[in-house]
mmCIF file of C-alpha atoms in Angstrom:
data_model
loop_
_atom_site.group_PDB
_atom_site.id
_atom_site.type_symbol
_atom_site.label_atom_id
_atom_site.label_comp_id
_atom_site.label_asym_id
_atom_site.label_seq_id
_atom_site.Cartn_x
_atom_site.Cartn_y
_atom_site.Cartn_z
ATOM 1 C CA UNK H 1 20.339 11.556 1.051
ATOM 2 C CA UNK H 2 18.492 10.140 -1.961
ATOM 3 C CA UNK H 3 17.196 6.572 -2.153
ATOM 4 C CA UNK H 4 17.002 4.015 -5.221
ATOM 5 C CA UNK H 5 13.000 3.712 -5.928
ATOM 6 C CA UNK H 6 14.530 -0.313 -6.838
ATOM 7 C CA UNK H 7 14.263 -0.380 -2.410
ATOM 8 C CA UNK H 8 10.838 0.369 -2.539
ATOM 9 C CA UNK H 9 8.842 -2.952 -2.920
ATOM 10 C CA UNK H 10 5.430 -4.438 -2.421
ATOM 11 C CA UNK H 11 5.527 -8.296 -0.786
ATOM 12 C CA UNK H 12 2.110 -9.832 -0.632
ATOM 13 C CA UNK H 13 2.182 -13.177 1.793
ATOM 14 C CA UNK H 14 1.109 -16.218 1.753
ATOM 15 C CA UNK H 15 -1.941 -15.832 3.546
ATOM 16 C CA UNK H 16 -0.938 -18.522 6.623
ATOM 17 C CA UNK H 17 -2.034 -15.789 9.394
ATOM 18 C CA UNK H 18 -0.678 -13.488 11.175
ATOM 19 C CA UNK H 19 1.893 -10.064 9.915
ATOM 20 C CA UNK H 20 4.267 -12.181 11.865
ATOM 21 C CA UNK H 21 4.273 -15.722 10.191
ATOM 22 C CA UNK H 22 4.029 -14.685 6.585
ATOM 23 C CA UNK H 23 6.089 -15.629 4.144
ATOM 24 C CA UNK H 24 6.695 -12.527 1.461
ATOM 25 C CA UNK H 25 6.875 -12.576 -1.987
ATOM 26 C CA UNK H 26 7.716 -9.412 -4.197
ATOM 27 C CA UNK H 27 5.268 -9.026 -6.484
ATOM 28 C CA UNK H 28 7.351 -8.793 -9.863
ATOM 29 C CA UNK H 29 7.488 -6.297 -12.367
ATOM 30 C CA UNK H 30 6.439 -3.100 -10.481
ATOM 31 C CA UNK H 31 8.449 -0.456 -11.740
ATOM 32 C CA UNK H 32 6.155 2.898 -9.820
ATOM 33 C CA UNK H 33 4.796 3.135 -6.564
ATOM 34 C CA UNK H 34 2.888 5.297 -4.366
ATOM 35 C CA UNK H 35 1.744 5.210 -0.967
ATOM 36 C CA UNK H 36 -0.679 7.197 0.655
ATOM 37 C CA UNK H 37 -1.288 7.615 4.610
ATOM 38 C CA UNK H 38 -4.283 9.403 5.567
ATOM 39 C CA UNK H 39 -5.775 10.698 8.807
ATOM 40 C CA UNK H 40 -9.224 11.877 8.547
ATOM 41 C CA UNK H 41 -9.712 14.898 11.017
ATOM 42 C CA UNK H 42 -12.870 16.092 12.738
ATOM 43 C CA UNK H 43 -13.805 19.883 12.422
ATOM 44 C CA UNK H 44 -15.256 21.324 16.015
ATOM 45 C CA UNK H 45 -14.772 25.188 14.802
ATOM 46 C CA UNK H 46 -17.922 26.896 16.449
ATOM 47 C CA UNK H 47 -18.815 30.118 16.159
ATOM 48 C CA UNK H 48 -16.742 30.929 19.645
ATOM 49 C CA UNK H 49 -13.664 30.153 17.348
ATOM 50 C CA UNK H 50 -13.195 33.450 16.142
ATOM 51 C CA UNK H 51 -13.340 31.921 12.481
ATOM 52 C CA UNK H 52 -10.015 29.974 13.235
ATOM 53 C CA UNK H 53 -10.401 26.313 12.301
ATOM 54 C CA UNK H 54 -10.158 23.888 15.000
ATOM 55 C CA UNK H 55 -9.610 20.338 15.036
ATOM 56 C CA UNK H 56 -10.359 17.206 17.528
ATOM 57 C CA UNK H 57 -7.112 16.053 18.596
ATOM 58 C CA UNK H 58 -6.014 12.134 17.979
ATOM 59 C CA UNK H 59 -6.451 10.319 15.359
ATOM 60 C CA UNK H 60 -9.887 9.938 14.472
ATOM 61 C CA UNK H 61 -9.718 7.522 11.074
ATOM 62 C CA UNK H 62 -6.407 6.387 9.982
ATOM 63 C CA UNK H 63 -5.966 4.457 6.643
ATOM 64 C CA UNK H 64 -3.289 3.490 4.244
ATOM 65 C CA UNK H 65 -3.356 3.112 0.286
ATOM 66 C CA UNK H 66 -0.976 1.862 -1.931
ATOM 67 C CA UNK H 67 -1.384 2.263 -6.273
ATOM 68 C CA UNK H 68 1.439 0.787 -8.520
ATOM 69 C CA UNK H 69 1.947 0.106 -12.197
ATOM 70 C CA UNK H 70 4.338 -1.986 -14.153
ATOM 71 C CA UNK H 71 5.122 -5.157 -16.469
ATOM 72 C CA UNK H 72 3.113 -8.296 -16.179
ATOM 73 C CA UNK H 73 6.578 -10.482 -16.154
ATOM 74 C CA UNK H 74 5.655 -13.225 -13.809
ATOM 75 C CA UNK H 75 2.202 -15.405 -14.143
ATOM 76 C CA UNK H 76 2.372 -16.648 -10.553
ATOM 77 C CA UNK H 77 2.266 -13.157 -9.137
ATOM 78 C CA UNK H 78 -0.076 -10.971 -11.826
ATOM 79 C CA UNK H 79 -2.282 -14.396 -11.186
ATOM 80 C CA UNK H 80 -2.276 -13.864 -7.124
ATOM 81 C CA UNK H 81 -3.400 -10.199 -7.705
ATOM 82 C CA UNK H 82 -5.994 -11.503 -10.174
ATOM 83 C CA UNK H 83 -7.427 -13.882 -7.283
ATOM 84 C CA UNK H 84 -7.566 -11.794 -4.757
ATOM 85 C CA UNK H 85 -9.409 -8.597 -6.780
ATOM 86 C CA UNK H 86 -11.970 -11.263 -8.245
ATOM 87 C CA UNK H 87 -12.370 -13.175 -4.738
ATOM 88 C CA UNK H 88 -12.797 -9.968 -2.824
ATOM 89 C CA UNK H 89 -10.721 -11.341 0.309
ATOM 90 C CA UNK H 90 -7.819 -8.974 1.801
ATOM 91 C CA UNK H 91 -4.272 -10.559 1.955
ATOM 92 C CA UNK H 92 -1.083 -9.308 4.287
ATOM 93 C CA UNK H 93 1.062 -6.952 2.298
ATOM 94 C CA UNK H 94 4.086 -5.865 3.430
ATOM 95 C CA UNK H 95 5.611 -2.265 2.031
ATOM 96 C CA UNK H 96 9.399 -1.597 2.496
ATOM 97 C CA UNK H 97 9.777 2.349 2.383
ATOM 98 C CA UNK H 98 13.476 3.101 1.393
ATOM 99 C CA UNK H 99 15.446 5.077 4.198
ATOM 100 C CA UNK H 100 17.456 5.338 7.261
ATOM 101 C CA UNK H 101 16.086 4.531 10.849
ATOM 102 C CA UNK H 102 14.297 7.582 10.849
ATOM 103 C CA UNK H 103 12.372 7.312 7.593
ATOM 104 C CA UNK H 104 12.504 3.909 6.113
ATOM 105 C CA UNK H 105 10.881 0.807 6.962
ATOM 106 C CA UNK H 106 7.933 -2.005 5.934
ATOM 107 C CA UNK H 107 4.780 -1.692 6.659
ATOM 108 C CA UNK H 108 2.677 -4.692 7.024
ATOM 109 C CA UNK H 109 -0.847 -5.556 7.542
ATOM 110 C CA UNK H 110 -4.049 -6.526 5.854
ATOM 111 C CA UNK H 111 -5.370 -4.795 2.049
ATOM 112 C CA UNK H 112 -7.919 -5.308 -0.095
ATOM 113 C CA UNK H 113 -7.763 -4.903 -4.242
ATOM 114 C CA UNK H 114 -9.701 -2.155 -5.255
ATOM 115 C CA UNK H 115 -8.228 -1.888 -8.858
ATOM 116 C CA UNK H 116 -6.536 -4.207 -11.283
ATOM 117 C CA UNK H 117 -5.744 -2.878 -14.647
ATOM 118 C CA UNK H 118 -3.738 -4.518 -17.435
ATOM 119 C CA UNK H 119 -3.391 -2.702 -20.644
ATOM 120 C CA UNK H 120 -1.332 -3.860 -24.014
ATOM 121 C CA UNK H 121 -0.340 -2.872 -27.067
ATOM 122 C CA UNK H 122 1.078 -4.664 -30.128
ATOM 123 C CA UNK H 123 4.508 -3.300 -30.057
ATOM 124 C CA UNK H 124 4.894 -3.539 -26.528
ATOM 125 C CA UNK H 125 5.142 -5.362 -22.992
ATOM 126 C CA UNK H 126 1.956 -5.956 -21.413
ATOM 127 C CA UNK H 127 1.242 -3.406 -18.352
ATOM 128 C CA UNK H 128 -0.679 -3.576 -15.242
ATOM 129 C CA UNK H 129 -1.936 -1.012 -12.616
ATOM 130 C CA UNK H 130 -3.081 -1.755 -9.283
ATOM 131 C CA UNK H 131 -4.705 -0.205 -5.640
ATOM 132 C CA UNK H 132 -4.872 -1.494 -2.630
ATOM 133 C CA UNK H 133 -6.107 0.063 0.887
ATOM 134 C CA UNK H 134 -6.092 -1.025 4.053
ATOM 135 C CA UNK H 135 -8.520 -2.966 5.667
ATOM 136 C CA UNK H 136 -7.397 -2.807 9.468
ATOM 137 C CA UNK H 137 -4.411 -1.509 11.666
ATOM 138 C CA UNK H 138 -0.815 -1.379 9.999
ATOM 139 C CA UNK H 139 2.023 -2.270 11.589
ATOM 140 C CA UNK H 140 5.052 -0.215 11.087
ATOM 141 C CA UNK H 141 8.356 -1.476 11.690
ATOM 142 C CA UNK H 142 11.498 1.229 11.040
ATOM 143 C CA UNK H 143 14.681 -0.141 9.289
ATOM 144 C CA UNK H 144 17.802 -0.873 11.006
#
C-alpha cells in the first residue's frame, strides 16, 4: 500500500521539556523529506575469520538525521528554524512516518540544526533547505 508524502511531517515543539509535554507545531511549507537512521557497526574480523567479515553484535552508535526542503510560507516557523541554527541549542522534533502499525509512526526527541539554506530567485517563491540530527535517544512511537 502506498502512502501520501502530505502524512509525512516535521513538528518542532515548544521547547517546555520533556517529548511528553510538548506542544507541536508543523513547520510549514516543507514539500520533501528524508530521514535517515543509522547504526554504526564495529568490525572484529581477525585473521581467524577466514576473510568473512564479522561484526560486534548490538547496537554500538545509533543516530537519526532528518534533511528537508521547501517554501518559506510562514515567518513564525522559517524564523524558529533561524533561532535555533544561529543559537546552536537542540529543540524536540517530532517526525510522523506515514504507515500502518507496522511501519508508520512519530518519532520524537531532541535535534540540533546543522544546515539552513534559503535560496530565491526573481520569478519565483523563496526556498529553504534544512538538516537536523539527533542529539540523544529517540523515542519511537508506532501509529494506531
Amino acid at each position: 500500500m502506498a502512502y501520501s508524502g502530505r502524512i509525512f511531517l516535521l513538528k518542532v515543539g515548544t521547547g517546555t521539556g520533556s517529548v511528553g509535554s510538548e506542544t507541536w507545531t508543523t513547520i510549514a511549507g516543507v514539500t520533501e523529506n528524508t530521514l535517515t537512521i543509522n547504526d554504526q557497526t564495529v568490525d572484529v574480523t581477525t585473521k581467524d575469520s577466514a576473510g568473512i567479515r564479522q561484526l560486534l553484535d548490538g547496537v554500538i552508535l545509533q543516530s537519526m538525521a532528518m534533511s528537508g526542503s521547501g517554501v518559506v510560507k510562514d515567518d513564525a516557523s522559517f524564523k524558529t528554524l533561524q533561532t535555533l541554527m544561529t543559537s546552536g541549542a537542540a529543540r524536540n522534533f517530532q517526525i510522523t512516518v506515514p504507515g500502518d502499525n507496522t511501519a508508520g509512526g512519530t518519532y520524537a526527541g531532541p535535534f540540533k540544526i546543522t544546515s539552513l539554506e534559503m535560496t530565491g530567485s526573481h520569478d519565483g517563491a523563496t526556498q529553504f533547505s534544512f538538516s537536523l540530527e539527533s542529539q540523544t535517544a529517540i523515542t519511537y512511537t508506532a501509529a494506531t
